[in-house]
XYZ file of C-alpha atoms in Angstrom:
659
model
C 16.603 -68.173 -47.533
C 17.348 -70.231 -50.796
C 17.703 -73.912 -50.042
C 21.353 -75.803 -50.603
C 21.104 -79.398 -50.399
C 24.733 -79.568 -49.743
C 23.980 -78.725 -46.337
C 23.787 -82.067 -44.528
C 23.629 -81.288 -40.409
C 20.654 -81.536 -38.968
C 19.676 -79.278 -35.489
C 16.974 -80.544 -33.339
C 15.742 -80.064 -30.033
C 17.101 -76.849 -28.925
C 16.726 -76.263 -24.868
C 15.482 -74.644 -23.220
C 12.553 -73.844 -25.217
C 9.045 -72.827 -24.774
C 6.702 -74.435 -27.453
C 9.374 -74.145 -29.907
C 9.904 -70.575 -29.287
C 6.692 -68.903 -29.166
C 7.324 -68.006 -25.380
C 10.561 -67.200 -23.846
C 11.864 -69.274 -21.055
C 12.761 -67.337 -18.097
C 15.806 -67.046 -16.157
C 16.749 -64.040 -13.646
C 19.965 -61.799 -13.561
C 23.476 -63.731 -13.415
C 21.752 -67.580 -13.619
C 23.078 -69.393 -15.929
C 21.422 -70.959 -18.902
C 22.333 -74.469 -19.201
C 21.817 -75.085 -23.334
C 21.161 -78.405 -25.111
C 20.924 -79.493 -28.536
C 21.044 -83.090 -30.577
C 23.242 -82.246 -33.761
C 24.312 -84.842 -36.189
C 24.369 -85.771 -39.828
C 24.600 -88.337 -42.167
C 27.598 -90.494 -42.607
C 30.807 -90.250 -40.199
C 31.751 -86.649 -40.255
C 33.375 -85.115 -37.433
C 31.258 -82.119 -36.549
C 31.630 -78.766 -34.867
C 29.154 -76.266 -33.381
C 29.098 -73.459 -31.370
C 26.644 -71.483 -29.398
C 25.632 -68.227 -29.995
C 23.609 -66.209 -27.656
C 23.309 -61.918 -27.412
C 21.111 -59.166 -25.438
C 18.636 -57.945 -27.563
C 20.499 -54.368 -27.733
C 23.742 -55.934 -28.936
C 24.216 -56.283 -32.848
C 26.707 -59.246 -32.851
C 26.820 -62.786 -31.421
C 28.886 -63.980 -28.265
C 30.028 -67.370 -29.326
C 31.267 -70.304 -26.756
C 31.730 -73.771 -28.047
C 29.450 -76.684 -27.865
C 30.511 -80.087 -26.402
C 29.624 -83.577 -27.329
C 28.447 -85.634 -24.305
C 27.614 -88.702 -26.551
C 24.402 -89.892 -28.353
C 24.610 -87.026 -30.829
C 24.045 -84.793 -27.735
C 25.953 -81.378 -27.451
C 25.644 -78.970 -24.461
C 27.812 -75.833 -23.023
C 26.244 -73.049 -20.962
C 26.018 -69.083 -20.672
C 25.398 -66.229 -18.255
C 22.709 -63.888 -18.612
C 24.203 -61.019 -16.116
C 21.648 -58.433 -16.521
C 17.383 -57.953 -17.048
C 16.448 -57.997 -20.256
C 15.485 -59.907 -23.722
C 18.510 -62.424 -24.827
C 17.978 -64.342 -27.143
C 20.660 -67.832 -28.253
C 21.054 -69.952 -31.250
C 23.360 -72.967 -32.178
C 25.586 -73.032 -35.575
C 26.786 -76.295 -36.908
C 28.896 -77.735 -39.491
C 30.957 -80.972 -41.177
C 34.266 -80.174 -39.612
C 35.805 -81.650 -42.919
C 39.361 -81.302 -41.462
C 38.805 -83.138 -38.290
C 36.899 -85.938 -40.276
C 40.494 -85.830 -42.665
C 43.093 -85.985 -39.393
C 40.133 -88.954 -37.753
C 40.479 -91.055 -40.633
C 44.074 -90.156 -41.622
C 45.154 -91.609 -38.254
C 43.174 -94.606 -38.410
C 44.229 -95.719 -42.080
C 48.088 -94.850 -40.236
C 47.493 -96.971 -37.581
C 45.918 -99.927 -39.567
C 49.239 -99.803 -42.177
C 47.169 -98.532 -44.913
C 48.930 -95.808 -47.657
C 48.192 -92.176 -46.723
C 49.727 -90.330 -49.922
C 46.955 -89.122 -51.054
C 45.721 -88.225 -47.723
C 48.490 -85.813 -47.555
C 48.028 -84.481 -50.373
C 44.176 -83.827 -49.635
C 45.252 -82.203 -46.104
C 47.638 -80.105 -47.642
C 44.882 -78.729 -49.692
C 42.512 -78.303 -46.562
C 45.051 -75.980 -45.053
C 45.543 -74.326 -48.344
C 42.203 -73.066 -48.614
C 41.939 -72.136 -44.694
C 45.366 -70.265 -45.270
C 42.651 -67.671 -47.459
C 39.938 -67.346 -44.855
C 41.913 -66.661 -41.714
C 43.530 -63.204 -40.628
C 46.835 -62.606 -43.040
C 49.130 -63.489 -39.176
C 47.912 -67.186 -39.429
C 48.312 -67.569 -43.266
C 52.010 -68.362 -43.728
C 51.792 -70.740 -40.959
C 49.215 -72.810 -42.710
C 50.946 -72.728 -46.088
C 54.267 -73.902 -44.575
C 52.371 -77.017 -42.893
C 50.483 -77.963 -45.916
C 54.039 -78.041 -47.771
C 55.436 -79.560 -44.942
C 52.804 -82.777 -44.578
C 54.027 -83.511 -48.473
C 57.636 -83.433 -47.843
C 58.251 -85.073 -44.315
C 60.619 -88.074 -44.865
C 58.223 -90.416 -42.987
C 54.331 -91.233 -42.896
C 54.569 -91.093 -38.887
C 56.289 -87.327 -38.925
C 53.675 -86.265 -41.143
C 51.193 -87.513 -39.061
C 52.323 -86.053 -36.016
C 52.390 -82.857 -38.166
C 48.542 -83.036 -39.177
C 47.539 -83.774 -35.590
C 49.474 -81.587 -33.808
C 47.273 -79.419 -31.017
C 49.001 -76.365 -32.485
C 47.895 -76.941 -36.305
C 43.945 -78.423 -34.618
C 43.399 -75.017 -32.499
C 43.789 -72.937 -35.669
C 41.522 -74.566 -37.609
C 39.127 -75.602 -34.933
C 39.511 -71.584 -34.376
C 38.544 -71.050 -37.838
C 36.759 -73.609 -39.338
C 35.034 -73.279 -43.200
C 30.941 -72.381 -42.510
C 30.642 -72.016 -46.088
C 27.760 -74.559 -45.506
C 27.107 -74.524 -41.797
C 23.640 -74.720 -40.252
C 22.172 -72.570 -38.085
C 18.674 -73.143 -36.006
C 16.108 -70.936 -36.791
C 14.568 -68.843 -35.182
C 17.061 -68.101 -32.306
C 15.250 -68.667 -28.803
C 14.383 -65.701 -26.130
C 15.110 -66.288 -22.951
C 13.086 -63.553 -20.715
C 15.988 -62.375 -17.945
C 14.356 -60.529 -14.940
C 15.705 -58.804 -11.718
C 16.366 -60.946 -8.793
C 13.269 -59.793 -7.181
C 11.583 -61.630 -9.606
C 12.466 -64.909 -8.385
C 13.155 -64.116 -4.648
C 10.756 -61.844 -3.037
C 9.260 -61.621 0.522
C 5.464 -59.547 0.259
C 3.735 -58.030 2.827
C 0.381 -56.516 2.270
C -1.193 -53.531 3.859
C -3.898 -51.289 3.386
C -2.436 -47.830 4.171
C -5.775 -46.272 5.234
C -5.450 -49.108 8.205
C -2.613 -47.415 9.786
C -3.673 -44.787 11.012
C -4.713 -44.371 15.304
C -8.234 -44.037 15.403
C -8.789 -42.633 11.742
C -8.266 -42.890 8.309
C -4.711 -43.685 7.860
C -2.317 -42.165 5.617
C 0.835 -43.172 3.261
C 2.948 -40.866 6.429
C 1.089 -43.171 9.032
C 1.794 -45.720 6.277
C 6.015 -44.403 6.455
C 5.610 -45.507 10.630
C 5.433 -49.047 9.841
C 8.490 -49.231 7.534
C 10.954 -49.979 10.739
C 8.381 -52.939 11.833
C 8.215 -54.595 8.494
C 11.563 -54.155 7.729
C 12.497 -55.802 11.087
C 10.352 -58.714 9.818
C 12.397 -59.135 6.893
C 9.687 -57.680 4.357
C 11.600 -56.377 1.533
C 8.256 -55.685 -0.469
C 5.302 -53.435 0.944
C 2.200 -54.210 -1.607
C -0.828 -52.133 -1.320
C -4.137 -52.525 -2.765
C -5.725 -50.153 -4.898
C -4.878 -46.367 -3.710
C -6.838 -44.192 -6.517
C -10.296 -42.597 -5.138
C -12.847 -44.476 -4.747
C -15.827 -44.522 -6.272
C -19.582 -43.218 -4.331
C -22.232 -45.129 -6.557
C -23.344 -48.178 -5.417
C -20.481 -48.386 -2.778
C -20.235 -51.485 -0.794
C -20.843 -51.448 3.061
C -19.449 -52.939 5.845
C -19.180 -57.280 4.999
C -19.839 -56.411 1.582
C -23.563 -55.273 2.409
C -25.311 -53.832 -0.926
C -26.121 -50.356 1.303
C -23.476 -48.619 2.840
C -23.683 -46.062 5.221
C -22.103 -42.537 6.029
C -18.618 -43.346 6.987
C -18.074 -46.404 5.099
C -15.047 -45.646 3.061
C -16.086 -48.817 -0.037
C -13.884 -51.177 -1.844
C -10.273 -50.057 -2.821
C -11.030 -52.059 -6.112
C -14.090 -49.750 -6.667
C -11.706 -47.531 -8.894
C -12.416 -43.726 -9.536
C -14.910 -40.830 -8.704
C -15.093 -37.625 -8.431
C -11.311 -36.765 -7.244
C -10.213 -39.063 -10.036
C -9.164 -42.143 -11.423
C -6.250 -44.834 -11.965
C -3.461 -41.498 -12.287
C -4.757 -40.193 -9.187
C -4.772 -41.051 -5.197
C -7.612 -41.141 -3.014
C -7.262 -37.851 -1.211
C -7.624 -39.157 2.528
C -4.455 -41.165 1.601
C -2.667 -37.869 1.518
C -1.397 -36.413 -2.005
C 1.212 -37.311 -4.568
C 4.023 -35.977 -3.190
C 3.174 -38.453 -0.329
C 3.227 -41.219 -1.976
C 6.732 -40.590 -3.502
C 7.842 -39.998 -0.447
C 6.554 -43.252 1.040
C 8.534 -44.928 -1.728
C 11.985 -43.204 -1.081
C 10.993 -43.833 2.618
C 10.877 -47.719 2.005
C 14.064 -47.801 -0.265
C 15.900 -46.595 2.732
C 15.031 -49.606 4.618
C 15.448 -52.088 1.395
C 11.664 -52.088 0.777
C 10.223 -51.718 -2.819
C 6.779 -51.136 -2.745
C 4.225 -52.471 -5.268
C 1.148 -51.049 -6.519
C -2.267 -53.365 -7.270
C -2.952 -52.526 -11.228
C -7.029 -53.337 -11.099
C -8.420 -52.293 -14.795
C -11.650 -51.847 -13.478
C -14.015 -48.731 -12.784
C -16.802 -47.546 -10.375
C -19.470 -46.216 -12.096
C -18.421 -42.899 -10.512
C -14.901 -43.475 -12.820
C -14.114 -40.343 -15.224
C -13.797 -43.123 -18.335
C -17.468 -43.617 -18.070
C -18.472 -40.104 -19.304
C -15.433 -39.691 -21.089
C -15.313 -43.162 -22.903
C -18.471 -44.992 -22.917
C -17.563 -46.798 -25.665
C -15.256 -48.564 -23.512
C -18.199 -50.290 -21.409
C -20.889 -52.693 -21.909
C -24.448 -51.149 -22.849
C -27.293 -53.078 -21.737
C -30.749 -53.179 -23.202
C -31.991 -51.047 -20.847
C -29.627 -48.907 -21.190
C -27.761 -49.255 -18.201
C -23.705 -49.973 -17.845
C -23.059 -54.017 -17.542
C -21.527 -54.436 -13.851
C -18.942 -57.175 -13.033
C -20.689 -60.916 -11.728
C -19.197 -64.111 -11.136
C -22.411 -65.698 -10.211
C -23.776 -66.123 -6.980
C -21.300 -62.869 -6.577
C -22.359 -59.436 -7.709
C -20.026 -56.622 -7.801
C -22.597 -53.628 -8.379
C -19.858 -51.090 -7.489
C -17.557 -52.327 -10.232
C -17.933 -51.603 -14.231
C -15.587 -53.286 -16.346
C -13.792 -52.563 -19.496
C -15.371 -54.039 -22.724
C -12.358 -55.454 -24.023
C -14.406 -56.348 -27.269
C -15.615 -52.445 -28.041
C -14.576 -51.117 -31.496
C -12.513 -48.400 -29.708
C -10.113 -51.243 -28.366
C -7.122 -49.899 -29.568
C -7.383 -46.613 -27.371
C -8.177 -48.401 -24.578
C -5.485 -50.719 -24.824
C -3.113 -47.353 -25.174
C -4.686 -45.720 -22.237
C -4.073 -48.427 -20.098
C -0.630 -48.599 -21.151
C -0.311 -44.756 -20.039
C -1.558 -45.853 -16.703
C 1.358 -48.300 -15.822
C 3.748 -46.106 -17.360
C 2.542 -43.103 -15.569
C 3.139 -45.382 -11.774
C 6.529 -46.317 -13.167
C 7.393 -42.368 -13.643
C 6.632 -42.417 -10.188
C 8.877 -44.699 -9.033
C 6.840 -48.159 -9.140
C 8.475 -51.133 -10.350
C 6.332 -53.867 -9.374
C 2.852 -54.468 -9.721
C -0.031 -56.674 -8.488
C -2.379 -56.968 -11.023
C -5.899 -58.257 -10.102
C -7.310 -60.698 -11.657
C -5.853 -60.757 -14.887
C -7.690 -63.707 -16.485
C -10.633 -61.957 -17.101
C -8.486 -59.325 -19.718
C -7.510 -60.469 -23.388
C -4.300 -62.368 -23.099
C -3.107 -60.459 -26.108
C -3.862 -57.565 -24.234
C -1.535 -58.228 -21.475
C 1.251 -59.997 -23.975
C 1.036 -56.392 -25.776
C 1.676 -54.718 -22.472
C 3.768 -56.474 -20.685
C 6.371 -56.649 -23.849
C 6.005 -52.984 -24.635
C 6.685 -52.154 -21.053
C 9.868 -54.474 -20.828
C 11.132 -52.912 -23.757
C 11.839 -49.541 -22.160
C 11.816 -50.946 -18.276
C 13.033 -54.492 -18.328
C 13.270 -54.331 -14.233
C 9.192 -54.673 -14.125
C 7.702 -57.256 -12.047
C 4.172 -58.467 -12.916
C 2.972 -60.540 -10.251
C -0.709 -62.446 -11.856
C -3.388 -62.558 -9.072
C -5.373 -65.552 -10.866
C -7.091 -67.704 -8.795
C -8.630 -69.757 -12.175
C -7.970 -73.000 -14.129
C -4.301 -74.317 -14.444
C -4.110 -73.527 -18.355
C -5.002 -70.044 -18.288
C -2.588 -69.617 -15.536
C 0.177 -71.088 -16.557
C -1.000 -69.069 -20.119
C -0.459 -65.821 -18.403
C 2.671 -66.961 -17.269
C 3.357 -67.840 -20.531
C 2.675 -64.670 -22.040
C 4.922 -62.488 -19.640
C 3.857 -62.850 -15.950
C 6.843 -62.615 -14.043
C 5.127 -64.771 -10.913
C 1.835 -65.757 -10.348
C -0.392 -66.754 -7.432
C -1.276 -70.381 -6.971
C -3.262 -73.072 -5.358
C -0.902 -73.652 -2.321
C -3.929 -71.705 -0.384
C -5.966 -74.817 -0.860
C -3.457 -77.795 -0.813
C -3.072 -79.152 2.976
C -2.456 -82.686 3.070
C 1.313 -84.130 2.362
C -0.314 -85.553 -0.407
C -1.860 -82.904 -1.692
C 1.452 -80.551 -1.541
C 3.612 -82.973 -3.044
C 1.991 -83.580 -5.951
C 1.425 -79.775 -6.689
C 4.917 -78.531 -6.108
C 6.005 -81.857 -8.046
C 3.822 -80.484 -10.677
C 4.935 -76.753 -10.326
C 8.751 -77.653 -10.346
C 9.315 -79.976 -12.840
C 8.830 -80.455 -16.685
C 8.562 -77.252 -18.885
C 6.289 -75.399 -15.842
C 9.699 -74.842 -14.097
C 10.488 -72.756 -17.494
C 8.420 -70.220 -16.782
C 5.965 -70.706 -14.052
C 7.163 -69.308 -10.866
C 4.716 -69.797 -7.733
C 4.084 -66.611 -5.557
C 2.892 -68.611 -1.795
C 0.059 -66.868 -0.034
C -1.588 -68.396 3.055
C -4.241 -65.757 3.265
C -5.515 -62.419 0.988
C -8.501 -60.157 1.724
C -10.331 -62.264 -0.126
C -9.751 -65.826 1.610
C -9.392 -67.191 4.291
C -8.939 -71.107 3.980
C -10.509 -73.406 5.943
C -7.269 -74.406 7.733
C -6.471 -71.326 9.038
C -10.317 -70.614 10.222
C -9.924 -74.042 12.505
C -6.639 -74.231 13.028
C -5.924 -70.736 13.991
C -2.323 -69.387 15.258
C -0.645 -72.988 14.728
C -2.027 -73.354 11.228
C -1.098 -70.361 10.336
C 2.403 -70.913 11.579
C 2.606 -73.737 9.721
C 1.502 -72.228 6.483
C 4.107 -69.631 7.121
C 7.233 -72.165 6.854
C 5.481 -73.542 3.807
C 4.981 -70.545 1.814
C 8.540 -69.536 2.407
C 10.253 -72.150 1.772
C 8.142 -74.221 -1.010
C 8.804 -71.450 -3.122
C 11.514 -68.348 -3.099
C 8.419 -66.034 -3.381
C 6.005 -65.730 -1.008
C 3.761 -63.381 1.157
C 1.424 -62.259 3.669
C -2.076 -60.207 4.032
C 0.141 -58.369 6.844
C -1.542 -57.295 9.913
C -4.501 -59.812 9.654
C -2.184 -62.620 9.528
C 0.112 -61.814 12.292
C -2.402 -60.682 14.679
C -4.122 -64.624 13.929
C -7.649 -62.987 12.773
C -9.412 -65.976 11.491
C -12.944 -65.172 12.226
C -14.777 -66.154 9.180
C -18.537 -65.497 7.524
C -19.904 -68.574 8.541
C -19.472 -71.295 5.512
C -17.471 -69.181 3.812
C -13.662 -68.477 3.265
C -14.454 -64.814 3.534
C -13.127 -62.683 6.844
C -15.854 -61.480 9.058
C -15.711 -57.722 9.217
C -13.628 -57.649 5.941
C -10.671 -55.057 5.830
C -11.754 -54.579 1.955
C -14.937 -52.728 3.493
C -13.969 -51.011 6.515
C -10.888 -49.350 8.321
C -8.858 -51.156 11.252
C -6.657 -49.658 13.327
C -3.760 -52.196 13.520
C -1.738 -49.454 15.272
C -3.697 -50.441 18.535
C -3.551 -54.321 18.129
C -1.363 -56.146 20.337
C -1.793 -59.482 19.688
C 0.150 -61.305 16.902
C 4.426 -61.859 19.270
C 4.104 -65.734 18.531
C 3.580 -65.386 15.011
C 6.178 -62.409 14.217
C 8.589 -63.729 16.027
C 8.199 -66.620 13.836
C 8.546 -64.535 10.660
C 11.783 -63.025 11.853
C 13.318 -66.240 12.076
C 12.016 -67.260 8.619
C 12.478 -64.441 6.766
C 16.290 -64.376 8.334
C 16.901 -67.802 7.136
C 15.809 -66.983 3.804
C 18.249 -64.092 3.391
C 21.032 -66.179 4.706
C 20.435 -69.301 2.494
C 20.763 -69.089 -1.251
C 19.152 -72.710 -1.309
C 16.072 -71.188 -0.209
C 16.140 -68.221 -2.874
C 15.616 -70.660 -5.410
C 12.406 -72.734 -6.669
C 14.068 -75.346 -9.100
C 15.808 -77.123 -6.634
C 12.869 -78.474 -4.469
C 12.711 -82.013 -3.636
C 10.517 -84.264 -1.805
C 12.067 -87.118 0.534
C 10.264 -90.053 2.708
C 9.150 -90.200 6.101
C 6.943 -92.836 7.558
C 4.263 -89.938 8.680
C 1.114 -88.875 6.443
C 1.007 -85.512 8.676
C 5.121 -85.062 8.363
C 6.153 -83.426 5.095
C 10.024 -83.420 4.436
C 11.785 -81.890 1.666
C 14.975 -79.758 0.955
C 16.721 -77.064 -1.397
C 20.425 -76.899 -1.892
C 22.614 -74.967 -4.202
C 23.910 -76.737 -7.406
C 27.743 -76.921 -5.361
C 25.862 -78.119 -2.261
C 27.380 -75.374 -0.913
C 24.525 -74.248 1.024
C 21.739 -76.916 1.638
C 18.502 -76.653 4.063
C 16.145 -79.596 4.959
C 12.685 -78.881 5.966
C 10.627 -80.984 8.357
C 7.288 -79.563 8.812
C 3.899 -81.068 11.094
C 0.954 -80.540 9.123
C -1.215 -81.186 11.962
C -1.531 -77.829 14.003
C -3.164 -79.649 17.003
C -0.914 -82.640 18.014
C 2.680 -83.743 18.201
C 3.734 -86.193 15.145
C 6.841 -88.436 15.374
C 8.581 -90.038 11.950
C 11.519 -91.705 10.744
C 13.275 -89.518 8.215
C 15.015 -91.194 5.474
C 18.263 -88.582 4.925
C 18.874 -87.971 1.009
C 23.013 -88.953 1.588
C 23.498 -89.428 -1.691
C 21.608 -86.189 -3.071
C 24.303 -84.137 -0.066
C 27.025 -86.285 -0.993
C 27.405 -87.535 2.345
C 28.906 -91.035 3.055
C 26.466 -93.797 5.108
C 29.174 -93.678 7.918
C 29.688 -89.793 7.855
C 27.832 -87.360 10.696
C 25.639 -85.120 9.779
C 25.975 -81.629 11.491
C 22.974 -80.055 11.292
C 21.626 -76.235 12.937
C 18.120 -75.743 13.539
C 17.297 -72.206 12.126
C 14.162 -71.621 13.849
C 15.312 -72.897 17.247
C 18.783 -72.065 17.422
C 19.471 -76.082 18.720
C 22.230 -78.096 16.979
C 21.978 -81.692 16.067
C 24.571 -84.529 14.502
C 22.171 -87.190 12.453
C 24.303 -90.782 11.734
C 23.005 -92.936 9.426
C 20.319 -92.811 6.294
C 17.749 -93.008 9.186
C 16.634 -90.279 12.042
C 13.928 -89.878 14.614
C 11.766 -86.728 14.756
C 9.257 -85.162 17.020
C 7.473 -82.064 16.468
C 5.326 -80.348 18.870
C 3.038 -77.535 17.317
C 3.205 -75.729 20.578
C 6.538 -75.511 20.525
C 7.441 -75.227 16.850
C 5.772 -75.895 13.418
C 8.897 -77.256 12.032
C 12.749 -78.044 11.812
C 14.729 -76.019 9.074
C 18.094 -77.849 9.178
C 21.293 -75.976 8.033
C 23.654 -78.891 6.855
C 26.957 -77.765 8.448
C 30.088 -78.485 6.043
C 32.550 -77.409 8.675
C 31.758 -78.852 12.238
C 31.967 -75.406 14.918
C 32.241 -76.771 18.175
C 31.110 -80.578 18.596
C 30.100 -79.911 22.092
C 27.279 -78.291 21.186
C 25.577 -80.887 18.980
C 23.198 -83.219 20.646
C 23.234 -86.718 18.649
C 20.455 -88.817 17.489
C-alpha cells in the first residue's frame, strides 16, 4: 500500500487480540464481542471511528459506530450469531466537519468574528453534497447557502450545529484520508457446546452382561446417562485392537487368552482407524448409537488417537510413515520408564509427511461423515503443532461446529499453544490441585488475563489413566467434593463414568493407576449396584448447571473470602446479575468445617442492610442471610457443598431460614 503522509490518525491496542492477531480469540455463538481500541491523532481535531466486522463468507463489512470513552479509548460491541470464523477491524478518520463545528461554537461563545469560519463550513457542506446519495445533495447545498445568508451569527451557529445536519454529516463522513487497522483480527466462533458441556466416558465393551459389550448394549445405558444430566457420551477408541505385544491385565507385557488389549493399540487384520472392533458391532450399529443418543439430547464423542498397533495396515502399506531403528524394528512408543510395546507412533519428520497429514485428515473426515462432531484427541502434544493447526483449520472450513478436546497433561505453555492453534477445550491440572491456595491460584490464572481469550478448561476428577491420591484416600466423599468443584469451577467437565459413580478408588500401590484397570480388561458394570449416593449428587449438580446460565460460563468465576483454609468460596453471575450462584465447598472429605463468609454484596448490587434470599440447589433448603458476613458449617457426611442461587424475588418468606 502506497504511503500517504496526510493520514494522521493512529490506531493502537485493538482488543480482543491474541499475540497481535497471530491467533484468533475464541467466542461462542450468540456471544457479545466487546471491542476496545486506542484512537488519537496530533493536534486537537475531532475524530470519527467505526467498528467493522463480518463472517468469513461475507463479502461486505457490517458497521457500527465506535464511542469515545475518554483518554483516547473507543469502544463498542457486536454479536457473533453462529459458528465459524469472523473478522473485525477499526476504521478512523479526522472528522473535519465535527472539528469545524467545535471551534465555530468556541469562537462564537468567546465573542469572536466567525464570518470566515462560516465560509469554511459552507465549503465543507458543498464537498459533502458530492459524496452523499442524490436525495441528500440538495439539503446540504441549501444549508451551505443558509450559513452565508443568516442574518445573525447566532442563527448561523444554530444552523451549523443542529441535529439534522450533524447526523447527516456523521452518516456520510469524508473517508478519503481514513486509516484502517490492518490486518483484521480473527475470532473463532464455536457452538455453545464448546463452552458448556457435560461429558460421560464409557468403554462400550464393558456395557455387556457377563460378556464383551456392544454398541447395542451401550444404547441401553443411554436413558440412565441422560437422567444424570450428561450431554456428551465419550467413547475411547472403537477401532480394531492389535494382537502383537498386546497388553494383559494391569498393563502386563504378556497377555493371556481372552485379554481384550488396550483400545489405544489401534489396528489389526480387521482394519485400522476407519474401521470398528468387530466385537463392538457393525458400522450400522455405531451410527445407530449416534442416532439413539441424539434422541436423548446426547452427542457421541470419539477418541482420535493417531498411533498404531504393530498390526495396523498402515505399518505394511506405508512403512515410510514410521521410524525404523538400527536393528530393523519399528520404534514403539516410550515415556521412560513407561514402555508401550503395543503402540508404534507415526514419524512426523518422515520424508512423506504430506501424505501422512492428508491420510490423517481423511480419518477425521470419515467419522464426521458418519455423524460425529466431537473428538477427544489423545496426546496431541506428541504431534507437531503445525499439523494440528493445519488439520483443525481445514476441518473447520467445512464443519465449523466440530469440537476438539485436547487431552494434553503436559507443560503449561504446550497446553496453551494447542489451545491457541485451534483446540476448543483442554484437559487441565485440576486433577492435582487440591488445596484452597492451589485451586484459587490456578483458576485465577485460567480465568484472568489473556488465557481466557482462548483456553477453555474441561475438568476431570478422574480418567482411565489417572486415579488421583485425593480420591484414593478420601473415597466416595472425596469424589463428591471433586465432582462439585469440576462442575462449578468450569462450564465444561467430565467423569470417567461407571468407575467414578461407583466409587472405585483401588490403585496399584504407590501409583495413580487403577488396580485392574479397565484399559486392559472388560468390566461388567451392568451388574454393579453401588454408587447411588454419587449418582444422586451428579443429577442434582447437572440439573443446577442446566437451569443456571451463570454456571454455563467460565469467564465469570470470582473467588471470595472465608476464614477457613478447608472452605473454598466462589461465585458466578451473568452480566446482568439476573442469575447468580454462590458456591461453598468443604475440601476436607472427612470432617465438618465451619467458617465465616464475607459476602460479595457490592458484586451482587445488594445494599448492606438488604437481606439476601438463597436457595441451596443441592439440598433444597432456603436461607436468608443478612449483612456482609455469614457463618456456615459443612459436614461431608451430609453434603460436600452449598450451591446457593440468589433469589431476586422472595417466594414465600416462611420457607426461608434466617441466619
